[in-house]
Amino acid sequence: MARTHPPYPPEFRLEAVRLVKEGGRKIADVAQDLGVTGESIRNWIRRYEIDNGQREGLTTSEREELRNLRREIRILREERDILKKAAAFFAQETNRTR
């Protein structure tokens, strides 16, 4: 199993993006200096551009909201299914006692 690295802090990511965008440095050079992959920096740049309206896509806050809403929907569906099963069980019990 591959080792995973804990997420880099937002300040670190922003500094890497700034070095590429404002410093005019190549992604590969910044990646090597910071000890991360070039693909990570490309992803951070893409996310930065989306969050700042320079590129189409869901912003970080929109992605977080979507994730939370999907989680809430999943929980509500589970609760609904439990209530359906409970209602069916009690309906059966009621019919048995008559």
Short mmCIF file of C-alpha atoms in Angstrom, two decimals:
data_model
loop_
_atom_site.label_atom_id
_atom_site.label_comp_id
_atom_site.label_asym_id
_atom_site.label_seq_id
_atom_site.Cartn_x
_atom_site.Cartn_y
_atom_site.Cartn_z
CA MET A 1 0.00 0.00 0.00
CA ALA A 2 1.34 3.42 -0.91
CA ARG A 3 2.20 5.85 1.81
CA THR A 4 0.08 8.92 1.91
CA HIS A 5 1.30 12.34 2.87
CA PRO A 6 -0.89 14.47 5.11
CA PRO A 7 -2.44 17.37 3.23
CA TYR A 8 -0.22 20.37 2.76
CA PRO A 9 -1.36 23.49 4.61
CA PRO A 10 -3.22 26.09 2.53
CA GLU A 11 -0.42 28.62 3.08
CA PHE A 12 2.13 26.21 1.61
CA ARG A 13 -0.06 25.58 -1.43
CA LEU A 14 -0.69 29.27 -1.96
CA GLU A 15 3.03 30.02 -1.78
CA ALA A 16 3.76 27.34 -4.38
CA VAL A 17 1.10 28.80 -6.69
CA ARG A 18 2.48 32.31 -6.14
CA LEU A 19 5.99 31.17 -7.04
CA VAL A 20 4.76 29.81 -10.36
CA LYS A 21 2.23 32.50 -11.28
CA GLU A 22 3.95 35.63 -10.00
CA GLY A 23 7.55 34.49 -9.81
CA GLY A 24 7.59 33.22 -13.37
CA ARG A 25 9.21 29.95 -12.31
CA LYS A 26 8.56 26.62 -13.96
CA ILE A 27 6.30 24.14 -12.19
CA ALA A 28 9.00 21.46 -12.27
CA ASP A 29 11.53 23.77 -10.60
CA VAL A 30 9.14 24.82 -7.85
CA ALA A 31 8.09 21.20 -7.32
CA GLN A 32 11.67 20.06 -6.94
CA ASP A 33 12.53 22.93 -4.56
CA LEU A 34 9.49 22.24 -2.37
CA GLY A 35 9.71 18.45 -2.50
CA VAL A 36 6.29 17.88 -4.05
CA THR A 37 5.18 16.55 -7.40
CA GLY A 38 4.57 18.77 -10.37
CA GLU A 39 1.09 17.31 -10.68
CA SER A 40 0.28 18.48 -7.15
CA ILE A 41 1.28 22.02 -8.04
CA ARG A 42 -0.73 21.86 -11.27
CA ASN A 43 -3.77 20.80 -9.24
CA TRP A 44 -3.21 23.63 -6.76
CA ILE A 45 -2.94 26.14 -9.60
CA ARG A 46 -6.14 24.79 -11.17
CA ARG A 47 -7.95 25.04 -7.80
CA TYR A 48 -6.60 28.58 -7.28
CA GLU A 49 -7.84 29.67 -10.70
CA ILE A 50 -11.29 28.17 -10.10
CA ASP A 51 -11.58 29.79 -6.67
CA ASN A 52 -10.62 33.17 -8.13
CA GLY A 53 -13.02 32.96 -11.09
CA GLN A 54 -10.29 32.60 -13.70
CA ARG A 55 -11.48 29.11 -14.71
CA GLU A 56 -14.82 27.31 -14.83
CA GLY A 57 -15.67 24.80 -12.13
CA LEU A 58 -16.91 24.43 -8.57
CA THR A 59 -15.09 26.54 -6.01
CA THR A 60 -13.70 24.98 -2.87
CA SER A 61 -16.63 26.25 -0.79
CA GLU A 62 -19.13 24.95 -3.36
CA ARG A 63 -17.44 21.54 -3.35
CA GLU A 64 -17.59 21.44 0.46
CA GLU A 65 -21.29 22.40 0.41
CA LEU A 66 -22.00 19.72 -2.21
CA ARG A 67 -20.16 17.11 -0.13
CA ASN A 68 -22.16 18.07 2.98
CA LEU A 69 -25.47 18.00 1.10
CA ARG A 70 -24.73 14.57 -0.35
CA ARG A 71 -23.87 13.29 3.11
CA GLU A 72 -27.12 14.73 4.49
CA ILE A 73 -29.14 13.14 1.66
CA ARG A 74 -27.53 9.76 2.35
CA ILE A 75 -28.41 10.01 6.06
CA LEU A 76 -31.99 11.10 5.33
CA ARG A 77 -32.47 8.20 2.92
CA GLU A 78 -31.18 5.75 5.54
CA GLU A 79 -33.54 7.22 8.12
CA ARG A 80 -36.45 7.04 5.65
CA ASP A 81 -35.72 3.38 4.93
CA ILE A 82 -35.61 2.58 8.64
CA LEU A 83 -38.96 4.31 9.18
CA LYS A 84 -40.50 2.40 6.25
CA LYS A 85 -39.36 -0.90 7.75
CA ALA A 86 -40.62 0.09 11.20
CA ALA A 87 -44.01 1.12 9.78
CA ALA A 88 -44.31 -2.19 7.92
CA PHE A 89 -43.35 -4.13 11.06
CA PHE A 90 -45.90 -2.34 13.24
CA ALA A 91 -48.59 -2.73 10.55
CA GLN A 92 -47.99 -6.48 10.60
CA GLU A 93 -48.11 -6.57 14.39
CA THR A 94 -51.36 -4.63 14.39
CA ASN A 95 -52.93 -7.06 11.91
CA ARG A 96 -51.90 -10.05 14.07
CA THR A 97 -53.57 -8.72 17.20
CA ARG A 98 -56.96 -8.22 15.50
#
